[in-house]
Coordinates of C-alpha atoms and ligand atoms in Angstrom, one line a residue:
M76 CA -39.2 -54.2 -16.7
G77 CA -37.0 -56.8 -15.0
S78 CA -33.8 -54.7 -15.4
R79 CA -35.6 -51.5 -14.4
W80 CA -36.7 -53.3 -11.1
Q81 CA -33.1 -54.4 -10.5
W82 CA -31.9 -50.9 -10.9
M83 CA -34.6 -49.7 -8.5
M84 CA -33.4 -52.3 -5.9
I85 CA -29.8 -51.2 -6.3
L86 CA -30.9 -47.6 -5.9
I87 CA -33.0 -48.4 -2.8
N88 CA -30.0 -50.4 -1.3
F89 CA -27.8 -47.5 -2.0
L90 CA -30.1 -45.1 -0.2
L91 CA -30.4 -47.4 2.8
I92 CA -26.6 -47.8 3.0
G93 CA -26.4 -44.0 2.7
A94 CA -28.9 -43.5 5.5
T95 CA -27.0 -46.0 7.8
I96 CA -23.8 -44.2 7.2
L97 CA -25.4 -40.9 8.1
M98 CA -26.8 -42.3 11.3
V99 CA -23.4 -43.2 12.7
E100 CA -21.9 -39.9 11.8
P101 CA -21.3 -37.6 14.8
M102 CA -24.2 -35.2 15.4
V103 CA -23.9 -32.0 13.5
A104 CA -24.0 -29.1 15.9
M105 CA -26.1 -27.0 13.6
D106 CA -28.8 -29.7 13.0
G107 CA -32.2 -28.5 13.9
V108 CA -31.5 -24.7 14.1
P109 CA -33.0 -22.3 14.9
L110 CA -32.8 -23.1 18.5
G111 CA -35.5 -22.5 21.1
T112 CA -36.1 -23.2 24.7
N113 CA -38.1 -25.8 26.6
S114 CA -38.2 -25.0 30.3
R115 CA -34.6 -24.7 31.4
W116 CA -33.2 -26.4 28.3
I117 CA -32.0 -24.9 25.0
V118 CA -33.4 -27.3 22.4
N119 CA -33.3 -27.8 18.6
Q120 CA -36.2 -28.1 16.2
N121 CA -36.5 -31.8 17.1
G122 CA -37.0 -30.9 20.8
Q123 CA -33.6 -32.4 21.7
R124 CA -31.4 -30.6 24.1
V125 CA -28.5 -28.6 22.5
K126 CA -25.9 -27.9 25.2
L127 CA -24.0 -24.8 24.2
A128 CA -20.3 -25.4 25.0
C129 CA -18.8 -22.2 23.7
V130 CA -15.5 -20.4 23.9
N131 CA -15.3 -16.6 23.8
W132 CA -13.5 -15.0 20.8
V133 CA -12.8 -11.3 21.1
S134 CA -13.6 -8.9 18.2
H135 CA -14.4 -5.7 20.2
L136 CA -11.0 -4.3 20.9
D137 CA -9.5 -1.2 19.4
A138 CA -8.9 -2.5 15.9
V139 CA -12.4 -4.2 15.8
V140 CA -11.3 -7.3 14.1
A141 CA -11.3 -10.9 15.5
E142 CA -8.1 -11.6 17.3
G143 CA -5.4 -13.9 15.9
L144 CA -6.0 -13.3 12.2
S145 CA -2.4 -12.2 11.7
K146 CA -1.3 -15.5 13.3
K147 CA -3.4 -18.1 11.5
P148 CA -6.0 -18.6 8.7
V149 CA -9.5 -18.0 10.0
N150 CA -10.5 -21.4 8.7
E151 CA -7.8 -23.1 10.7
I152 CA -8.9 -21.3 13.9
S153 CA -12.5 -22.3 13.3
K154 CA -11.4 -26.0 12.7
E155 CA -9.4 -26.0 15.9
I156 CA -12.4 -24.6 17.9
K157 CA -14.4 -27.5 16.6
S158 CA -11.7 -30.1 17.2
M159 CA -11.3 -28.9 20.8
G160 CA -14.9 -30.0 21.3
F161 CA -16.6 -26.6 21.4
N162 CA -19.8 -26.3 19.4
C163 CA -20.2 -22.6 19.7
V164 CA -18.3 -19.2 19.9
R165 CA -19.4 -16.2 21.8
L166 CA -18.2 -13.6 19.4
T167 CA -17.9 -10.1 20.9
W168 CA -18.6 -6.8 19.1
P169 CA -18.8 -3.1 20.0
T170 CA -22.0 -1.2 19.2
L171 CA -20.1 1.3 17.0
L172 CA -19.2 -1.5 14.6
T173 CA -22.8 -1.3 13.3
T174 CA -23.8 2.3 14.2
D175 CA -20.7 4.3 13.1
D176 CA -20.0 4.1 9.3
N177 CA -16.5 5.4 9.9
I178 CA -15.9 2.1 11.8
S179 CA -18.0 -0.4 9.8
N180 CA -16.7 0.8 6.5
L181 CA -13.1 1.1 7.6
K182 CA -10.8 -1.5 5.9
V183 CA -9.0 -3.9 8.3
R184 CA -5.7 -2.8 6.9
Q185 CA -6.5 0.8 7.7
S186 CA -7.8 0.0 11.2
L187 CA -4.5 -1.8 12.0
E188 CA -2.5 1.1 10.7
N189 CA -4.6 3.7 12.6
H190 CA -3.7 1.9 15.8
G191 CA 0.0 1.6 15.1
L192 CA -0.4 -2.1 14.4
R193 CA 1.5 -2.1 11.0
N194 CA 3.6 -5.0 12.3
F195 CA 0.7 -7.3 12.1
I196 CA -0.1 -6.6 8.4
D197 CA 2.5 -9.0 7.0
G198 CA 1.1 -11.8 9.1
F199 CA -2.4 -10.9 8.2
Q200 CA -1.5 -10.7 4.5
S201 CA 0.0 -14.3 4.6
N202 CA -2.7 -15.9 6.8
N203 CA -5.8 -14.0 5.8
P204 CA -5.2 -12.1 2.5
T205 CA -8.9 -12.0 1.6
I206 CA -9.9 -10.4 4.9
L207 CA -7.2 -7.7 5.1
D208 CA -8.9 -5.5 2.5
L209 CA -12.5 -6.1 3.7
S210 CA -14.3 -3.5 5.8
L211 CA -14.5 -4.2 9.5
I212 CA -18.2 -5.3 9.2
Q213 CA -17.4 -7.6 6.3
A214 CA -14.5 -9.1 8.2
F215 CA -16.8 -9.8 11.1
Q216 CA -19.2 -11.5 8.7
A217 CA -16.3 -13.5 7.2
V218 CA -15.4 -14.9 10.7
V219 CA -19.0 -15.9 11.3
K220 CA -19.0 -17.6 7.8
S221 CA -15.8 -19.5 8.6
L222 CA -17.4 -20.8 11.8
E223 CA -20.5 -21.8 9.9
N224 CA -18.4 -23.7 7.4
N225 CA -16.9 -25.6 10.3
D226 CA -20.2 -26.3 12.0
V227 CA -19.7 -23.9 14.9
M228 CA -22.6 -22.0 16.2
V229 CA -22.3 -18.3 17.2
I230 CA -23.7 -16.1 19.9
L231 CA -23.2 -12.4 19.0
D232 CA -22.3 -10.6 22.2
N233 CA -22.8 -6.8 22.3
H234 CA -19.8 -6.2 24.6
I235 CA -19.3 -2.5 24.9
T236 CA -20.1 0.7 22.9
K237 CA -16.7 2.1 21.9
P238 CA -14.1 -0.4 20.7
G239 CA -11.6 -1.2 23.5
W240 CA -11.0 -3.4 26.5
C241 CA -13.9 -3.8 28.9
C242 CA -15.0 -3.4 31.8
S243 CA -14.7 -1.0 34.8
N244 CA -17.2 0.8 37.0
T245 CA -15.9 4.1 35.8
D246 CA -15.4 3.7 32.0
G247 CA -18.6 5.6 31.2
D248 CA -19.8 2.6 29.2
G249 CA -21.4 0.5 31.9
F250 CA -25.1 1.3 32.1
F251 CA -27.9 2.9 30.2
G252 CA -27.4 6.7 30.2
D253 CA -23.7 6.6 30.8
Q254 CA -21.5 9.0 28.8
Y255 CA -20.9 6.4 26.1
F256 CA -24.0 4.3 26.5
D257 CA -26.9 5.9 24.8
P258 CA -29.9 3.4 25.0
N259 CA -31.2 4.5 21.6
L260 CA -28.0 4.0 19.8
W261 CA -27.7 0.6 21.5
V262 CA -31.1 -0.4 20.3
T263 CA -30.2 0.8 16.8
G264 CA -27.0 -1.2 16.9
L265 CA -28.7 -4.4 18.1
T266 CA -31.3 -4.0 15.3
K267 CA -28.6 -3.6 12.7
M268 CA -26.7 -6.6 13.9
A269 CA -29.8 -8.8 14.2
T270 CA -30.8 -7.8 10.7
L271 CA -27.4 -8.4 9.2
F272 CA -27.4 -12.0 10.5
K273 CA -31.0 -12.8 9.7
G274 CA -31.2 -16.2 8.0
V275 CA -27.5 -17.0 8.8
P276 CA -28.1 -20.5 10.3
N277 CA -25.2 -20.7 12.7
V278 CA -26.0 -17.4 14.5
V279 CA -28.2 -19.0 17.2
G280 CA -28.2 -16.3 19.8
M281 CA -27.7 -12.6 20.6
S282 CA -26.5 -11.5 24.0
L283 CA -28.0 -8.0 24.6
R284 CA -25.2 -6.5 26.6
N285 CA -22.1 -7.6 28.4
E286 CA -21.6 -6.9 32.1
L287 CA -23.9 -4.0 33.0
R288 CA -22.3 -2.1 35.9
G289 CA -21.4 1.3 37.4
P290 CA -23.0 3.9 39.6
K291 CA -26.1 4.4 37.4
Q292 CA -27.2 0.7 37.5
N293 CA -30.6 0.0 38.8
E294 CA -33.4 -2.5 38.4
N295 CA -36.1 -0.3 36.9
D296 CA -33.9 0.9 34.0
W297 CA -32.7 -2.6 33.5
Y298 CA -36.3 -3.8 32.9
R299 CA -37.1 -0.7 30.8
Y300 CA -34.2 -1.0 28.4
M301 CA -33.5 -4.7 28.3
V302 CA -37.0 -5.3 27.2
Q303 CA -36.6 -2.7 24.5
G304 CA -33.4 -4.2 23.3
A305 CA -34.9 -7.7 23.3
E306 CA -38.0 -6.7 21.4
A307 CA -35.9 -4.9 18.8
V308 CA -33.7 -8.0 18.3
H309 CA -36.7 -10.3 18.1
A310 CA -38.5 -8.0 15.6
A311 CA -35.4 -7.9 13.4
N312 CA -34.5 -11.6 13.6
P313 CA -37.0 -13.9 15.3
D314 CA -34.7 -16.9 14.9
V315 CA -32.1 -16.0 17.6
L316 CA -32.2 -16.8 21.3
V317 CA -32.3 -13.5 23.2
I318 CA -29.8 -13.5 26.0
F319 CA -30.1 -11.3 29.1
S320 CA -27.4 -10.6 31.6
G321 CA -27.9 -9.0 35.0
L322 CA -26.4 -6.2 37.1
N323 CA -23.0 -5.9 38.8
F324 CA -20.8 -7.2 36.0
A325 CA -23.3 -9.9 34.9
I326 CA -23.4 -11.5 38.4
N327 CA -26.8 -10.4 39.7
L328 CA -30.0 -11.7 38.3
S329 CA -31.6 -12.3 41.7
F330 CA -34.5 -9.9 41.0
I331 CA -36.0 -11.9 38.2
F332 CA -37.6 -14.1 40.9
K333 CA -39.9 -11.4 42.1
R334 CA -40.4 -9.6 38.8
P335 CA -40.5 -11.8 35.7
L336 CA -39.8 -10.3 32.3
N337 CA -42.8 -9.4 30.2
L338 CA -41.9 -10.1 26.5
S339 CA -44.0 -10.5 23.4
F340 CA -42.2 -13.7 22.3
K341 CA -41.9 -17.1 23.9
E342 CA -39.3 -19.9 24.0
K343 CA -36.4 -17.7 23.0
L344 CA -35.5 -16.2 26.4
V345 CA -32.2 -17.2 28.0
F346 CA -30.2 -15.7 30.8
E347 CA -26.4 -15.5 31.2
A348 CA -24.1 -14.9 34.1
H349 CA -20.3 -14.5 34.7
R350 CA -18.0 -15.6 37.5
Y351 CA -14.3 -15.4 38.1
S352 CA -12.1 -16.1 41.1
F353 CA -11.5 -12.3 41.5
T354 CA -15.3 -11.7 41.9
D355 CA -14.4 -12.8 45.5
G356 CA -11.1 -11.0 45.7
Q357 CA -8.4 -13.3 47.1
A358 CA -10.8 -15.3 49.2
W359 CA -9.9 -18.6 47.5
A360 CA -6.2 -18.2 48.1
N361 CA -6.6 -16.8 51.6
E362 CA -9.3 -19.0 53.2
N363 CA -10.3 -22.6 53.5
P364 CA -11.4 -23.8 50.0
N365 CA -14.3 -25.9 51.5
K366 CA -15.7 -22.8 53.2
V367 CA -15.3 -20.5 50.2
C368 CA -16.7 -23.1 47.8
R369 CA -19.9 -23.3 50.0
Q370 CA -20.3 -19.5 50.1
V371 CA -19.6 -19.0 46.4
T372 CA -21.8 -21.9 45.3
Q373 CA -24.7 -20.5 47.5
N374 CA -24.1 -17.0 46.1
L375 CA -24.1 -18.4 42.5
K376 CA -27.4 -20.2 43.2
D377 CA -29.0 -17.1 44.8
T378 CA -28.0 -14.6 42.1
S379 CA -28.4 -16.7 38.9
G380 CA -28.4 -20.5 39.4
Y381 CA -31.9 -20.5 40.8
L382 CA -33.2 -19.5 37.4
V383 CA -33.0 -23.1 36.1
D384 CA -35.4 -24.2 38.8
Q385 CA -37.7 -21.4 37.6
G386 CA -37.6 -22.9 34.1
Y387 CA -35.1 -20.6 32.4
P388 CA -31.9 -21.7 30.6
L389 CA -28.8 -20.1 32.0
I390 CA -25.4 -19.8 30.2
M391 CA -22.3 -19.1 32.3
S392 CA -21.0 -17.1 29.5
E393 CA -17.7 -16.1 31.1
F394 CA -15.6 -18.1 33.5
G395 CA -12.0 -19.1 33.3
G396 CA -8.6 -18.6 34.9
D397 CA -4.9 -18.3 34.3
L398 CA -4.1 -21.4 32.3
R399 CA -0.5 -21.4 33.2
G400 CA -1.8 -23.1 36.4
T401 CA 0.2 -20.9 38.8
N402 CA -2.6 -18.8 40.3
V403 CA -3.8 -20.5 43.5
N404 CA -6.9 -18.2 43.6
D405 CA -7.9 -19.3 40.1
N406 CA -7.1 -23.0 40.6
R407 CA -9.2 -23.3 43.7
Y408 CA -12.1 -21.4 42.2
L409 CA -12.1 -23.5 39.1
N410 CA -12.2 -26.8 41.1
C411 CA -15.4 -25.5 42.8
F412 CA -16.9 -23.9 39.7
I413 CA -16.5 -27.0 37.6
A414 CA -18.3 -29.0 40.2
Y415 CA -21.1 -26.5 40.2
A416 CA -21.4 -26.3 36.4
A417 CA -21.5 -30.1 36.2
E418 CA -24.2 -30.3 39.0
L419 CA -26.5 -27.9 37.2
D420 CA -25.4 -29.1 33.8
L421 CA -25.3 -25.4 32.6
D422 CA -24.5 -24.2 29.2
W423 CA -21.4 -22.1 29.2
A424 CA -18.7 -20.1 27.3
L425 CA -15.1 -20.3 28.5
W426 CA -13.1 -17.1 28.7
T427 CA -11.3 -17.4 26.3
L428 CA -9.8 -18.5 23.0
Q429 CA -7.2 -15.9 22.1
G430 CA -3.7 -16.4 23.3
S431 CA -2.9 -12.8 22.5
Y432 CA -4.4 -9.5 21.3
Y433 CA -3.2 -7.2 18.6
I434 CA -3.4 -4.5 21.2
R435 CA -5.0 -4.3 24.6
Q436 CA -5.1 -1.3 26.9
G437 CA -2.2 0.2 24.9
D438 CA -0.1 -3.0 25.1
V439 CA 0.8 -4.3 21.7
E440 CA 0.7 -8.1 21.3
H441 CA -0.6 -8.5 24.8
E442 CA -0.6 -12.1 26.0
E443 CA -3.8 -13.5 27.3
V444 CA -2.9 -16.1 30.0
Y445 CA -6.6 -17.1 30.3
G446 CA -6.4 -18.0 26.5
L447 CA -6.7 -21.6 25.4
L448 CA -4.1 -20.9 22.8
N449 CA -0.6 -19.7 23.4
L450 CA 0.9 -16.3 22.5
N451 CA 1.5 -17.2 18.9
W452 CA -1.7 -19.2 18.5
T453 CA 0.4 -22.3 17.6
Q454 CA -0.4 -24.6 20.5
V455 CA -2.9 -25.3 23.2
R456 CA -1.6 -23.5 26.3
N457 CA -2.7 -26.2 28.7
I458 CA -3.9 -29.5 27.2
G459 CA -4.7 -30.9 30.7
F460 CA -7.3 -28.1 31.2
L461 CA -8.8 -28.9 27.8
H462 CA -9.2 -32.5 28.8
R463 CA -10.7 -31.5 32.1
I464 CA -13.6 -29.5 30.5
T465 CA -14.2 -32.2 27.9
S466 CA -16.9 -33.8 30.1
L467 CA -18.7 -30.5 30.5
Q468 CA -18.9 -30.1 26.7
L469 CA -21.5 -32.9 26.6
P470 CA -24.9 -32.8 28.1
F471 CA -25.5 -34.9 31.3
Q472 CA -29.2 -34.4 31.2
G473 CA -32.0 -33.0 29.1
P474 CA -34.8 -33.8 26.7
G475 CA -33.9 -36.3 24.0
I476 CA -30.6 -37.1 25.6
I477 CA -31.1 -39.7 28.2
Q478 CA -32.1 -43.2 27.2
G479 CA -33.6 -45.5 29.9
E480 CA -33.4 -44.9 33.7
P481 CA -31.6 -41.9 35.0
Y482 CA -28.6 -42.6 37.2
K483 CA -25.8 -40.7 38.9
L484 CA -22.3 -40.0 37.9
I485 CA -19.5 -39.6 40.5
F486 CA -17.8 -36.6 39.0
H487 CA -14.2 -35.5 40.0
P488 CA -13.9 -31.8 39.2
L489 CA -10.1 -31.7 39.5
T490 CA -9.7 -34.0 36.5
G491 CA -13.1 -33.7 34.8
L492 CA -13.3 -37.5 35.0
C493 CA -15.8 -39.9 36.7
V494 CA -15.5 -42.9 39.0
I495 CA -15.8 -46.0 36.8
G496 CA -16.5 -49.5 38.3
E497 CA -14.8 -52.8 37.6
F498 CA -11.5 -52.3 35.9
S499 CA -9.9 -55.4 37.4
E500 CA -10.2 -57.7 40.4
K501 CA -7.5 -55.8 42.3
Q502 CA -8.3 -52.3 41.3
P503 CA -12.0 -52.3 40.6
L504 CA -12.5 -48.5 40.8
K505 CA -10.7 -45.9 38.6
L506 CA -11.3 -42.5 37.1
G507 CA -12.3 -42.6 33.5
Q508 CA -14.2 -40.7 30.9
C509 CA -17.7 -39.9 32.3
F510 CA -19.4 -41.2 29.2
S511 CA -18.0 -44.7 29.7
S512 CA -19.4 -44.9 33.3
D513 CA -22.3 -47.4 33.7
G514 CA -23.7 -45.1 36.3
W515 CA -24.4 -45.4 40.0
H516 CA -27.4 -45.2 42.4
Y517 CA -27.0 -43.2 45.6
T518 CA -29.5 -44.9 48.0
P519 CA -31.3 -43.2 50.9
Q520 CA -28.9 -45.2 53.1
N521 CA -26.0 -43.4 51.4
I522 CA -24.8 -46.5 49.6
L523 CA -23.2 -46.0 46.2
L524 CA -24.5 -48.9 44.1
R525 CA -23.1 -49.7 40.7
K526 CA -26.1 -49.5 38.4
G527 CA -27.6 -52.9 37.4
T528 CA -25.6 -54.8 40.1
N529 CA -25.7 -55.3 43.9
E530 CA -22.1 -54.1 44.2
C531 CA -21.3 -51.1 46.3
I532 CA -18.2 -49.0 46.9
K533 CA -16.6 -50.1 50.1
V534 CA -13.6 -49.0 52.3
V535 CA -10.8 -51.6 52.7
S536 CA -8.6 -49.5 54.9
E537 CA -6.9 -46.1 55.0
G538 CA -4.4 -45.6 52.2
K539 CA -5.7 -48.6 50.3
P540 CA -7.8 -48.8 47.1
A541 CA -11.6 -48.7 47.7
T542 CA -13.3 -51.8 46.4
L543 CA -16.6 -53.1 45.0
S544 CA -18.4 -55.5 47.3
T545 CA -21.8 -57.2 47.6
S546 CA -21.9 -56.9 51.4
C547 CA -23.1 -53.4 51.7
S548 CA -24.7 -53.2 55.1
G549 CA -21.8 -51.9 57.2
D550 CA -20.7 -48.3 58.0
D551 CA -17.7 -49.0 55.6
S552 CA -20.1 -48.8 52.6
K553 CA -22.0 -45.7 53.6
W554 CA -20.8 -42.5 52.0
D555 CA -21.8 -39.1 53.5
M556 CA -21.2 -35.8 51.7
I557 CA -19.2 -33.8 54.3
S558 CA -17.4 -30.5 54.9
D559 CA -18.8 -27.1 54.1
S560 CA -18.6 -27.7 50.4
K561 CA -20.2 -31.2 50.8
L562 CA -17.7 -32.3 48.1
H563 CA -16.0 -34.9 50.3
L564 CA -17.4 -38.4 50.2
S565 CA -16.6 -39.8 53.6
S566 CA -17.0 -43.3 55.1
K567 CA -15.5 -45.3 58.0
T568 CA -12.9 -48.1 58.1
Y569 CA -14.1 -51.2 60.0
M570 CA -12.1 -49.9 62.9
G571 CA -14.3 -46.8 62.9
S572 CA -12.0 -44.1 61.7
N573 CA -13.1 -41.6 59.1
V574 CA -11.7 -41.7 55.6
C575 CA -12.5 -39.9 52.4
L576 CA -12.6 -41.0 48.8
D577 CA -9.4 -39.9 47.0
V578 CA -7.4 -40.6 43.9
D579 CA -3.9 -41.9 43.7
G580 CA -1.3 -41.0 41.0
N581 CA -2.5 -43.7 38.7
N582 CA -6.2 -42.6 38.8
N583 CA -7.1 -45.5 41.2
I584 CA -9.8 -44.7 43.7
V585 CA -8.4 -45.0 47.2
T586 CA -9.5 -43.9 50.7
N587 CA -7.3 -41.6 52.7
A588 CA -7.6 -39.4 55.8
C589 CA -10.0 -36.5 55.0
K590 CA -8.0 -33.4 54.1
C591 CA -8.5 -29.8 55.2
L592 CA -12.2 -30.1 56.0
S593 CA -12.2 -26.7 57.7
Q594 CA -10.0 -24.0 59.2
D595 CA -6.9 -24.9 57.2
K596 CA -6.2 -22.2 54.6
S597 CA -3.0 -23.5 53.1
C598 CA -4.1 -27.0 52.0
D599 CA -6.1 -27.8 48.9
P600 CA -8.7 -30.6 49.2
A601 CA -9.5 -30.7 45.5
N602 CA -8.1 -34.2 45.0
Q603 CA -10.8 -35.4 47.4
W604 CA -13.7 -33.4 45.8
F605 CA -16.4 -35.5 44.1
K606 CA -19.8 -34.4 43.1
I607 CA -22.7 -36.8 42.6
I608 CA -24.5 -35.5 39.6
D609 CA -27.7 -36.5 37.7
S610 CA -27.2 -38.1 34.3
G611 CA -28.1 -41.3 32.5
K612 CA -27.2 -43.3 29.4
R613 CA -26.7 -40.5 26.9
S614 CA -27.5 -40.8 23.2
I615 CA -25.0 -38.1 22.4
Q616 CA -21.4 -39.1 22.9
S617 CA -19.8 -37.2 20.0
S618 CA -21.5 -33.9 19.3
S619 CA -18.0 -32.9 18.1
T620 CA -14.7 -34.4 17.2
L621 CA -13.8 -34.3 20.8
S622 CA -13.2 -38.0 21.5
R623 CA -10.6 -37.8 18.7
T624 CA -9.2 -34.7 20.4
Y625 CA -8.9 -36.7 23.6
M626 CA -7.0 -39.5 22.1
K627 CA -4.8 -37.4 20.0
P628 CA -4.2 -34.1 21.8
L629 CA -4.4 -31.2 19.4
I630 CA -1.1 -29.6 19.0
S631 CA -1.0 -27.8 15.7
T632 CA 2.1 -26.0 14.5
Ligands
NAG874 C1 -16.9 10.1 10.3 O1 -15.8 10.8 9.8 C2 -16.1 12.1 9.2 C3 -14.8 12.6 8.5 O2 -13.7 12.6 9.4 C4 -16.6 13.0 10.3 O3 -16.9 14.3 9.8 C5 -17.8 12.4 11.0 O4 -18.3 13.1 12.0 C6 -17.5 11.0 11.4 N1 -18.7 10.3 11.9 C7 -18.9 9.8 13.1 C8 -20.2 9.1 13.4 O5 -18.0 9.8 14.0
NAG875 C1 -28.9 -7.6 43.2 O1 -29.5 -6.4 42.6 C2 -30.7 -6.0 43.4 C3 -31.3 -4.9 42.6 O2 -30.5 -3.9 42.4 C4 -30.2 -5.6 44.8 O3 -31.4 -5.3 45.5 C5 -29.5 -6.8 45.4 O4 -29.0 -6.4 46.7 C6 -28.4 -7.3 44.6 N1 -27.9 -8.6 45.1 C7 -26.7 -8.9 45.2 C8 -26.3 -10.2 45.8 O5 -25.8 -8.2 44.8
NAG876 C1 -47.0 -7.1 29.4 O1 -46.9 -6.2 28.3 C2 -48.1 -6.1 27.6 C3 -47.8 -5.2 26.4 O2 -47.0 -4.1 26.7 C4 -49.2 -5.5 28.5 O3 -50.4 -5.3 27.8 C5 -49.4 -6.4 29.7 O4 -50.3 -5.8 30.6 C6 -48.0 -6.7 30.4 N1 -48.3 -7.7 31.4 C7 -47.8 -7.5 32.6 C8 -48.1 -8.7 33.6 O5 -47.2 -6.5 33.0
NAG877 C1 6.3 -16.4 18.7 O1 6.6 -15.7 17.5 C2 7.7 -14.8 17.5 C3 7.7 -14.1 16.2 O2 7.3 -14.9 15.1 C4 8.9 -15.6 17.8 O3 10.0 -14.8 17.9 C5 8.8 -16.3 19.2 O4 9.8 -17.2 19.4 C6 7.5 -17.2 19.2 N1 7.3 -17.6 20.5 C7 6.8 -18.8 20.8 C8 6.6 -19.1 22.3 O5 6.6 -19.7 20.0

């Protein structure tokens, strides 16, 4: 008996140690699937918020195979997605992949050959030999499986009917009833895809259709067909979130407000919207960024952002820009968009992963300058941009996420960092990782108080570091949100001149003359842009390997 008891104790100890080890492991993205919704939040089975931080990965172009498989083993690509901090991929597919046997049953090798892409076959053979002789539909499944093996969730996005680059107003594939957009075929395609991935745990959502558009688009047909598509998906696979995009290239969902959807299912309905700089032409480059940011933010709220206040989750399922960093229009738009995405704490999918395409619009090995990876898929194109979106990959708010009192973060969209208090006596305020901020309170008197202290942010003088002080009654410790964008935090020196919070070259928080508040079109105020956002002590600080990514930038060769 005695020795059996001893063994039992050893076993119990072993189990306890095991449990402790498990508790300190980073959260597994796929824990608690299938996902559902609770008001505006996407949640897991434990009711805890799951913030979808996705990257788009294209599989809908001419050859209908996920891009990059001639460059790298699929498992390495999946691992990199995970190590870059994404917990999810928006994987695109054309309807004909499931409705046309000549496409679904075609071998990858043959599909490449048919499109004159023989040059990619050697690379494919050495990197993904087991996929090359699969059919296109099996290859698609193999990519999803590889993502599952690496704990990456998937949204299946019905992108277009016929394989090929998307989207224009005149491509005949933009709205129900267009030449290539038969609603019945679409419902059949969605049903087949939903059925194929029934029970596959990492497939957490299906996006009904990408960027509806064109002369035929109208609200009535949108309701009629989108409800049909949604009900078909739900009937075939009740475990997936059903994701609706609006009119005008997935910009316009403004009509949901007056006419809610009537669906047979609950807690699975999610909306998605897209936004790029070019949605507003060259406005960002040609006009004052504070003014354009105000207009675009208002437009985003009116056309889709308002939905979160109505109790619906919203995924910004395409946004991005030229990651070479040379496009002024894109750069200015991203500064504003990142502030908006942080403020609303939206789920999102960056456009895009692929650094190149096998073929796009007739151009073989077309480079994708919006791609996180470079032309050869060997390196991250812009590691600074990746660091910048790191803070958006984690939830700032949501059920099961915040422990204790909520507080504010002072977020700097240009860097993706937050204002952190008390680094040293001399330089008490710096930019740092948002998750290491103790948090702030923004009082009704516009004082920025460091949480748990009576210290506030105070002006010393123009051109000098701002400081933390316990004497917080003067105008030099009141911070107003000014300019059209309301993204400048402005205060006064003791002499009464206006200054704005700013950042110097060493990430110290300083105060400088306020920049390009209005009129000026040539200057870029983004270094002075801060957004005070809602957050709190977060229980999730490592839903991925991203902190490791941050310390050791991923450059794979
Ligand atoms: C598939 O290919 C066969 C033989 O070329 C052709 O007869 C048939 O119409 C094709 N099916 C579709 C759906 O295009
Ligand atoms: C959005 O679409 C509705 C319905 O078609 C239309 O009435 C409205 O003007 C559009 N709004 C915007 C901002 O495009
Ligand atoms: C919603 O749809 C159901 C089933 O089609 C119908 O019975 C019901 O009247 C509809 N409700 C509204 C508010 O339209
Ligand atoms: C990409 O790969 C091609 C062919 O393998 C090579 O010639 C080229 O130098 C590579 N480019 C870069 C930027 O690595």
